[in-house]
Short mmCIF file of N, CA, C and O in Angstrom, two decimals:
data_model
loop_
_atom_site.label_atom_id
_atom_site.label_comp_id
_atom_site.label_asym_id
_atom_site.label_seq_id
_atom_site.Cartn_x
_atom_site.Cartn_y
_atom_site.Cartn_z
N UNK A 1 101.07 125.34 82.94
CA UNK A 1 99.74 125.57 83.43
C UNK A 1 98.72 125.27 82.33
O UNK A 1 97.68 124.70 82.61
N UNK A 2 99.03 125.64 81.11
CA UNK A 2 98.11 125.39 80.00
C UNK A 2 97.94 123.90 79.76
O UNK A 2 96.83 123.42 79.52
N UNK A 3 99.02 123.15 79.85
CA UNK A 3 98.95 121.70 79.65
C UNK A 3 98.10 121.06 80.73
O UNK A 3 97.28 120.18 80.45
N UNK A 4 98.28 121.52 81.96
CA UNK A 4 97.48 120.97 83.06
C UNK A 4 96.00 121.23 82.81
O UNK A 4 95.17 120.32 82.93
N UNK A 5 95.66 122.44 82.43
CA UNK A 5 94.25 122.78 82.23
C UNK A 5 93.65 122.04 81.04
O UNK A 5 92.45 121.73 81.04
N UNK A 6 94.45 121.74 80.03
CA UNK A 6 93.89 121.07 78.86
C UNK A 6 93.89 119.54 78.99
O UNK A 6 93.07 118.88 78.37
N UNK A 7 94.77 118.99 79.83
CA UNK A 7 94.88 117.53 79.92
C UNK A 7 94.17 116.91 81.12
O UNK A 7 93.79 115.75 81.07
N UNK A 8 94.00 117.66 82.19
CA UNK A 8 93.39 117.11 83.41
C UNK A 8 91.87 117.20 83.30
O UNK A 8 91.32 118.22 82.90
N UNK A 9 91.17 116.12 83.64
CA UNK A 9 89.71 116.16 83.63
C UNK A 9 89.18 117.25 84.58
O UNK A 9 89.78 117.53 85.62
N UNK A 10 88.09 117.87 84.21
CA UNK A 10 87.57 119.01 84.99
C UNK A 10 87.23 118.62 86.42
O UNK A 10 87.29 119.46 87.32
N UNK A 11 86.91 117.35 86.67
CA UNK A 11 86.61 116.92 88.04
C UNK A 11 87.83 117.03 88.96
O UNK A 11 87.68 117.22 90.16
N UNK A 12 89.03 116.91 88.39
CA UNK A 12 90.26 116.92 89.18
C UNK A 12 91.07 118.19 89.03
O UNK A 12 92.14 118.30 89.61
N UNK A 13 90.60 119.13 88.24
CA UNK A 13 91.40 120.31 87.92
C UNK A 13 91.76 121.13 89.15
O UNK A 13 92.90 121.56 89.31
N UNK A 14 90.84 121.32 90.07
CA UNK A 14 91.13 122.08 91.28
C UNK A 14 92.17 121.40 92.15
O UNK A 14 93.07 122.05 92.68
N UNK A 15 92.06 120.09 92.27
CA UNK A 15 93.02 119.35 93.08
C UNK A 15 94.42 119.39 92.48
O UNK A 15 95.40 119.59 93.18
N UNK A 16 94.50 119.20 91.18
CA UNK A 16 95.80 119.18 90.52
C UNK A 16 96.43 120.57 90.56
O UNK A 16 97.63 120.71 90.82
N UNK A 17 95.64 121.60 90.33
CA UNK A 17 96.16 122.96 90.36
C UNK A 17 96.66 123.32 91.76
O UNK A 17 97.72 123.94 91.90
N UNK A 18 95.93 122.94 92.78
CA UNK A 18 96.39 123.25 94.15
C UNK A 18 97.64 122.46 94.50
O UNK A 18 98.55 122.98 95.15
N UNK A 19 97.73 121.21 94.05
CA UNK A 19 98.94 120.42 94.30
C UNK A 19 100.14 121.05 93.59
O UNK A 19 101.24 121.11 94.14
N UNK A 20 99.93 121.56 92.38
CA UNK A 20 100.99 122.22 91.63
C UNK A 20 101.46 123.48 92.38
O UNK A 20 102.66 123.73 92.49
N UNK A 21 100.54 124.24 92.91
CA UNK A 21 100.88 125.46 93.65
C UNK A 21 101.61 125.13 94.95
O UNK A 21 102.61 125.77 95.29
N UNK A 22 101.14 124.13 95.67
CA UNK A 22 101.79 123.72 96.92
C UNK A 22 103.20 123.22 96.64
O UNK A 22 104.14 123.53 97.38
N UNK A 23 103.37 122.46 95.56
CA UNK A 23 104.70 121.94 95.22
C UNK A 23 105.68 123.09 94.97
O UNK A 23 106.85 123.01 95.39
N UNK A 24 105.23 124.14 94.34
CA UNK A 24 106.10 125.30 94.12
C UNK A 24 106.49 125.96 95.42
O UNK A 24 107.64 126.34 95.62
N UNK A 25 105.54 126.08 96.34
CA UNK A 25 105.83 126.69 97.64
C UNK A 25 106.76 125.85 98.48
O UNK A 25 107.65 126.36 99.16
N UNK A 26 106.58 124.54 98.43
CA UNK A 26 107.45 123.64 99.19
C UNK A 26 108.88 123.73 98.68
O UNK A 26 109.83 123.73 99.45
N UNK A 27 109.03 123.84 97.38
CA UNK A 27 110.37 123.99 96.81
C UNK A 27 111.06 125.25 97.28
O UNK A 27 112.26 125.25 97.58
N UNK A 28 110.32 126.33 97.38
CA UNK A 28 110.90 127.59 97.86
C UNK A 28 111.30 127.50 99.32
O UNK A 28 112.36 127.98 99.72
N UNK A 29 110.46 126.88 100.14
CA UNK A 29 110.73 126.79 101.57
C UNK A 29 111.86 125.81 101.86
O UNK A 29 112.69 126.05 102.74
N UNK A 30 111.91 124.72 101.12
CA UNK A 30 112.90 123.69 101.42
C UNK A 30 114.29 123.98 100.84
O UNK A 30 115.26 123.33 101.23
N UNK A 31 114.40 124.92 99.96
CA UNK A 31 115.70 125.17 99.33
C UNK A 31 116.75 125.69 100.31
O UNK A 31 117.93 125.35 100.19
N UNK A 32 116.34 126.47 101.29
CA UNK A 32 117.31 127.00 102.26
C UNK A 32 117.91 125.89 103.13
O UNK A 32 119.14 125.77 103.20
N UNK A 33 117.10 125.04 103.78
CA UNK A 33 117.73 123.98 104.58
C UNK A 33 118.51 122.97 103.74
O UNK A 33 119.56 122.49 104.17
N UNK A 34 118.01 122.65 102.54
CA UNK A 34 118.74 121.71 101.69
C UNK A 34 120.08 122.31 101.29
O UNK A 34 121.11 121.63 101.30
N UNK A 35 120.09 123.58 100.95
CA UNK A 35 121.34 124.24 100.60
C UNK A 35 122.32 124.31 101.75
O UNK A 35 123.52 124.07 101.59
N UNK A 36 121.80 124.63 102.95
CA UNK A 36 122.68 124.71 104.12
C UNK A 36 123.26 123.34 104.47
O UNK A 36 124.46 123.22 104.76
N UNK A 37 122.42 122.32 104.46
CA UNK A 37 122.92 120.97 104.74
C UNK A 37 123.87 120.50 103.64
O UNK A 37 124.86 119.81 103.91
N UNK A 38 123.57 120.86 102.40
CA UNK A 38 124.44 120.49 101.31
C UNK A 38 125.81 121.13 101.43
O UNK A 38 126.82 120.52 101.07
N UNK A 39 125.85 122.33 101.94
CA UNK A 39 127.12 123.02 102.16
C UNK A 39 127.95 122.30 103.23
O UNK A 39 129.17 122.18 103.11
N UNK A 40 127.29 121.82 104.25
CA UNK A 40 128.00 121.16 105.37
C UNK A 40 128.33 119.70 105.08
O UNK A 40 129.43 119.24 105.39
N UNK A 41 127.38 118.96 104.54
CA UNK A 41 127.53 117.51 104.40
C UNK A 41 127.87 117.06 102.99
O UNK A 41 128.26 115.91 102.80
N UNK A 42 127.68 117.90 102.05
CA UNK A 42 127.85 117.53 100.64
C UNK A 42 126.49 117.40 99.98
O UNK A 42 125.61 116.70 100.49
N UNK A 43 126.31 118.08 98.89
CA UNK A 43 125.01 118.14 98.24
C UNK A 43 124.53 116.78 97.76
O UNK A 43 123.34 116.47 97.82
N UNK A 44 125.45 115.94 97.31
CA UNK A 44 125.06 114.62 96.81
C UNK A 44 124.34 113.81 97.89
O UNK A 44 123.30 113.21 97.64
N UNK A 45 124.88 113.80 99.09
CA UNK A 45 124.28 113.02 100.18
C UNK A 45 122.93 113.59 100.60
O UNK A 45 121.99 112.85 100.85
N UNK A 46 122.86 114.90 100.66
CA UNK A 46 121.60 115.54 101.06
C UNK A 46 120.51 115.27 100.03
O UNK A 46 119.37 114.95 100.38
N UNK A 47 120.85 115.34 98.76
CA UNK A 47 119.85 115.09 97.72
C UNK A 47 119.40 113.63 97.70
O UNK A 47 118.25 113.34 97.41
N UNK A 48 120.29 112.71 98.03
CA UNK A 48 119.90 111.30 98.13
C UNK A 48 118.90 111.12 99.27
O UNK A 48 117.88 110.44 99.11
N UNK A 49 119.17 111.75 100.40
CA UNK A 49 118.26 111.63 101.55
C UNK A 49 116.91 112.27 101.22
O UNK A 49 115.86 111.69 101.51
N UNK A 50 116.93 113.44 100.61
CA UNK A 50 115.68 114.11 100.24
C UNK A 50 114.91 113.26 99.23
O UNK A 50 113.69 113.09 99.35
N UNK A 51 115.59 112.71 98.24
CA UNK A 51 114.93 111.86 97.25
C UNK A 51 114.32 110.61 97.87
O UNK A 51 113.18 110.24 97.55
N UNK A 52 115.06 109.97 98.75
CA UNK A 52 114.53 108.78 99.43
C UNK A 52 113.34 109.13 100.31
O UNK A 52 112.36 108.38 100.38
N UNK A 53 113.42 110.27 100.98
CA UNK A 53 112.30 110.71 101.82
C UNK A 53 111.06 110.95 100.98
O UNK A 53 109.95 110.51 101.34
N UNK A 54 111.21 111.62 99.85
CA UNK A 54 110.06 111.86 98.98
C UNK A 54 109.50 110.55 98.43
O UNK A 54 108.28 110.40 98.33
N UNK A 55 110.37 109.61 98.09
CA UNK A 55 109.90 108.32 97.59
C UNK A 55 109.12 107.57 98.67
O UNK A 55 108.07 106.97 98.39
N UNK A 56 109.60 107.61 99.91
CA UNK A 56 108.89 106.95 101.00
C UNK A 56 107.54 107.60 101.28
O UNK A 56 106.55 106.91 101.55
N UNK A 57 107.49 108.93 101.22
CA UNK A 57 106.23 109.64 101.42
C UNK A 57 105.24 109.28 100.31
O UNK A 57 104.06 109.02 100.57
N UNK A 58 105.72 109.24 99.08
CA UNK A 58 104.84 108.88 97.96
C UNK A 58 104.35 107.44 98.10
O UNK A 58 103.17 107.15 97.87
N UNK A 59 105.24 106.53 98.49
CA UNK A 59 104.85 105.14 98.69
C UNK A 59 103.83 105.01 99.82
O UNK A 59 102.81 104.33 99.68
N UNK A 60 104.07 105.70 100.93
CA UNK A 60 103.14 105.67 102.05
C UNK A 60 101.78 106.24 101.67
O UNK A 60 100.74 105.69 102.03
N UNK A 61 101.80 107.32 100.90
CA UNK A 61 100.55 107.92 100.44
C UNK A 61 99.79 106.95 99.54
O UNK A 61 98.57 106.80 99.66
N UNK A 62 100.51 106.30 98.64
CA UNK A 62 99.86 105.34 97.76
C UNK A 62 99.27 104.16 98.51
O UNK A 62 98.17 103.72 98.23
N UNK A 63 100.02 103.65 99.49
CA UNK A 63 99.51 102.53 100.29
C UNK A 63 98.30 102.94 101.12
O UNK A 63 97.34 102.19 101.25
N UNK A 64 98.35 104.14 101.68
CA UNK A 64 97.23 104.63 102.47
C UNK A 64 95.99 104.80 101.60
O UNK A 64 94.89 104.38 101.98
N UNK A 65 96.16 105.38 100.43
CA UNK A 65 95.02 105.57 99.54
C UNK A 65 94.47 104.23 99.06
O UNK A 65 93.25 104.07 98.94
N UNK A 66 95.34 103.28 98.79
CA UNK A 66 94.88 101.96 98.36
C UNK A 66 94.10 101.28 99.48
O UNK A 66 93.08 100.64 99.23
N UNK A 67 94.55 101.47 100.71
CA UNK A 67 93.86 100.88 101.85
C UNK A 67 92.48 101.50 102.02
O UNK A 67 91.50 100.80 102.24
N UNK A 68 92.42 102.81 101.90
CA UNK A 68 91.13 103.50 102.05
C UNK A 68 90.19 103.10 100.92
O UNK A 68 89.01 102.84 101.14
N UNK A 69 90.70 103.05 99.69
CA UNK A 69 89.86 102.66 98.56
C UNK A 69 89.38 101.21 98.70
O UNK A 69 88.26 100.89 98.35
N UNK A 70 90.23 100.34 99.24
CA UNK A 70 89.83 98.95 99.47
C UNK A 70 88.72 98.85 100.49
O UNK A 70 87.77 98.08 100.33
N UNK A 71 88.81 99.64 101.55
CA UNK A 71 87.74 99.64 102.57
C UNK A 71 86.45 100.19 102.00
O UNK A 71 85.37 99.69 102.32
N UNK A 72 86.53 101.21 101.16
CA UNK A 72 85.31 101.75 100.54
C UNK A 72 84.65 100.71 99.64
O UNK A 72 83.45 100.59 99.61
N UNK A 73 85.46 99.98 98.88
CA UNK A 73 84.92 98.96 97.99
C UNK A 73 84.23 97.85 98.78
O UNK A 73 83.17 97.39 98.40
N UNK A 74 84.83 97.47 99.90
CA UNK A 74 84.24 96.42 100.74
C UNK A 74 82.95 96.91 101.36
O UNK A 74 81.96 96.20 101.40
N UNK A 75 82.91 98.16 101.81
CA UNK A 75 81.71 98.66 102.47
C UNK A 75 80.56 98.85 101.48
O UNK A 75 79.41 98.67 101.81
N UNK A 76 80.86 99.19 100.21
CA UNK A 76 79.78 99.33 99.25
C UNK A 76 79.28 97.97 98.80
O UNK A 76 78.11 97.82 98.49
N UNK A 77 80.14 96.96 98.77
CA UNK A 77 79.71 95.61 98.41
C UNK A 77 78.85 95.04 99.53
O UNK A 77 77.83 94.39 99.30
N UNK A 78 79.21 95.31 100.78
CA UNK A 78 78.47 94.78 101.93
C UNK A 78 77.12 95.46 102.09
O UNK A 78 76.20 94.88 102.62
N UNK A 79 76.98 96.68 101.60
CA UNK A 79 75.73 97.41 101.78
C UNK A 79 74.74 97.03 100.77
O UNK A 79 74.04 96.36 100.43
#
Protein backbone atom coordinates (compact mmCIF):
# COMPACT_ATOMS: atom_id res chain seq x y z
CA UNK A 1 0.00 0.00 0.00
CA UNK A 2 2.86 2.38 0.78
CA UNK A 3 4.51 1.72 -2.58
CA UNK A 4 1.23 2.37 -4.38
CA UNK A 5 0.72 5.67 -2.58
CA UNK A 6 4.28 6.83 -3.21
CA UNK A 7 4.60 5.69 -6.85
CA UNK A 8 1.17 6.34 -8.38
CA UNK A 9 0.42 9.89 -9.55
CA UNK A 10 -2.19 11.59 -7.36
CA UNK A 11 -4.60 11.85 -10.33
CA UNK A 12 -4.82 8.05 -10.48
CA UNK A 13 -4.43 7.16 -6.81
CA UNK A 14 -8.14 6.61 -6.14
CA UNK A 15 -8.54 4.41 -9.19
CA UNK A 16 -5.49 2.30 -8.43
CA UNK A 17 -6.42 1.91 -4.77
CA UNK A 18 -9.95 0.81 -5.62
CA UNK A 19 -8.65 -1.66 -8.22
CA UNK A 20 -6.27 -3.07 -5.59
CA UNK A 21 -9.16 -3.49 -3.13
CA UNK A 22 -11.43 -5.10 -5.72
CA UNK A 23 -8.66 -7.50 -6.75
CA UNK A 24 -8.35 -8.68 -3.15
CA UNK A 25 -12.09 -9.25 -2.90
CA UNK A 26 -12.23 -11.13 -6.19
CA UNK A 27 -9.46 -13.42 -4.98
CA UNK A 28 -11.41 -14.26 -1.84
CA UNK A 29 -14.64 -14.93 -3.73
CA UNK A 30 -13.06 -16.95 -6.52
CA UNK A 31 -10.94 -19.22 -4.33
CA UNK A 32 -13.85 -21.50 -3.39
CA UNK A 33 -14.97 -22.39 -6.94
CA UNK A 34 -11.38 -22.66 -8.18
CA UNK A 35 -10.55 -24.98 -5.30
CA UNK A 36 -13.65 -27.10 -5.84
CA UNK A 37 -13.02 -27.41 -9.58
CA UNK A 38 -9.35 -28.08 -8.92
CA UNK A 39 -10.30 -30.94 -6.63
CA UNK A 40 -12.50 -32.50 -9.32
CA UNK A 41 -10.60 -31.75 -12.53
CA UNK A 42 -7.05 -31.19 -11.35
CA UNK A 43 -5.67 -27.87 -10.20
CA UNK A 44 -3.25 -27.53 -13.11
CA UNK A 45 -6.06 -27.52 -15.69
CA UNK A 46 -8.26 -25.17 -13.71
CA UNK A 47 -5.43 -22.68 -13.22
CA UNK A 48 -4.63 -22.75 -16.95
CA UNK A 49 -8.27 -21.96 -17.75
CA UNK A 50 -8.40 -19.19 -15.14
CA UNK A 51 -5.13 -17.72 -16.41
CA UNK A 52 -6.28 -17.78 -20.03
CA UNK A 53 -9.60 -16.21 -19.02
CA UNK A 54 -7.83 -13.39 -17.19
CA UNK A 55 -5.50 -12.84 -20.15
CA UNK A 56 -8.46 -12.62 -22.54
CA UNK A 57 -10.28 -10.19 -20.25
CA UNK A 58 -7.16 -8.02 -20.00
CA UNK A 59 -6.69 -8.12 -23.79
CA UNK A 60 -10.35 -7.25 -24.38
CA UNK A 61 -10.14 -4.40 -21.89
CA UNK A 62 -7.02 -3.06 -23.58
CA UNK A 63 -8.58 -3.26 -27.03
CA UNK A 64 -11.76 -1.58 -25.81
CA UNK A 65 -9.84 1.23 -24.15
CA UNK A 66 -7.67 1.71 -27.23
CA UNK A 67 -10.80 1.90 -29.37
CA UNK A 68 -12.41 4.47 -27.08
CA UNK A 69 -9.22 6.53 -26.90
CA UNK A 70 -8.93 6.41 -30.71
CA UNK A 71 -12.48 7.71 -31.09
CA UNK A 72 -11.80 10.50 -28.61
CA UNK A 73 -8.68 11.53 -30.51
CA UNK A 74 -10.60 11.60 -33.79
CA UNK A 75 -13.46 13.62 -32.32
CA UNK A 76 -11.12 16.23 -30.82
CA UNK A 77 -9.23 16.57 -34.11
CA UNK A 78 -12.51 16.98 -36.02
CA UNK A 79 -13.80 19.62 -33.62
